[in-house]
Coordinates of C-alpha atoms in Angstrom, one line a residue:
X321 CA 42.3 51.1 10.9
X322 CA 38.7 51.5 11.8
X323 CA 36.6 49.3 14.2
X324 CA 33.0 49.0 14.2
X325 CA 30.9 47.1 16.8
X326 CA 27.3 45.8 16.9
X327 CA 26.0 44.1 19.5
X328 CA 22.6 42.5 20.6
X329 CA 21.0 40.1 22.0
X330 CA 18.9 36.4 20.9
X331 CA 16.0 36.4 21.7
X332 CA 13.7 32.7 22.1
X333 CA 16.4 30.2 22.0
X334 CA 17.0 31.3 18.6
X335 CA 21.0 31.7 19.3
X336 CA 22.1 28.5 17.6
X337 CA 20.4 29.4 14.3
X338 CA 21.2 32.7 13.9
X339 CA 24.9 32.4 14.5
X340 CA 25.3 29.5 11.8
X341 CA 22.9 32.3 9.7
X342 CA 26.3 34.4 10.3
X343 CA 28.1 31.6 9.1
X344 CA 25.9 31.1 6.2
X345 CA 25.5 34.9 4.8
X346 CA 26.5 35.8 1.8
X347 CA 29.3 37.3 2.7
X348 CA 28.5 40.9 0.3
X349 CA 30.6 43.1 3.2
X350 CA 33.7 41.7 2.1
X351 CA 33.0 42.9 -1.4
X352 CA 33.5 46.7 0.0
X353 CA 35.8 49.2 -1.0
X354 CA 38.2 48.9 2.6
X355 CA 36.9 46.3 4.0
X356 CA 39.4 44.2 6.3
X357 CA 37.9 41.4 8.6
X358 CA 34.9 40.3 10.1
X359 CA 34.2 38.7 13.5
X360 CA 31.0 37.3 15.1
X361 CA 31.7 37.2 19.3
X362 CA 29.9 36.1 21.7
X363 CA 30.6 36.9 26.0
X364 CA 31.5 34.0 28.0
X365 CA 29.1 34.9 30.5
X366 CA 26.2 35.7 27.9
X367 CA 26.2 33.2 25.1
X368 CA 22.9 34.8 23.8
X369 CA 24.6 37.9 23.2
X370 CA 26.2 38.4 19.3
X371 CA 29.0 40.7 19.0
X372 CA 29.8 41.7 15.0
X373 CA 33.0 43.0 14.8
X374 CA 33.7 44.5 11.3
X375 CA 37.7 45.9 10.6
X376 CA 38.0 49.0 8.4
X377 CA 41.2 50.5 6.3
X378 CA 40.0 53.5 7.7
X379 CA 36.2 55.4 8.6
X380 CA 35.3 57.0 5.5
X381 CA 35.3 53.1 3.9
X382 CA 32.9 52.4 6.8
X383 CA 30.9 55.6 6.5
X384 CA 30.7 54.8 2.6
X385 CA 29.7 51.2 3.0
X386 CA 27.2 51.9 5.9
X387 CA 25.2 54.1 3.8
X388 CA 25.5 52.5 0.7
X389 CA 22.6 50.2 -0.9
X390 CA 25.2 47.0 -0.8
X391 CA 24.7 46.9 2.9
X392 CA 20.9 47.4 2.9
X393 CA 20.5 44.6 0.7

């Protein structure tokens, strides 16, 4: 299994509406060769701060899906 993590952080009391935007997407990743699980965190201590936890079969799915036009669109 492969793990991949991005993290940032809301900007102008925009938190609320971007993590029900999460909720709301499209959901296209979970189309992808590999693809296993996807989890939106956020720290206790810093609710403004998104954590996007995506679950791999392996690397090469992730390196194959991160490059690929799916995940620009």
């Amino acid at each position: 299994m492969f793990v991949a993590l991005s993290k940032f952080t809301i900007a102008n009391d925009q938190t609320g509406e971007v993590k029900t935007a999460f909720q709301n997407r499209p959901h296209l990743v979970e189309q992808a060769t590999g693809f296993l699980r996807l989890d939106v965190l956020s720290p206790v201590d810093n609710p403004n701060e998104i954590w996007l936890i995506t679950y791999w079969q392996d690397e090469n799915s992730y390196q194959l899906w991160h490059r690929s036009q799916a995940r620009k669109e």
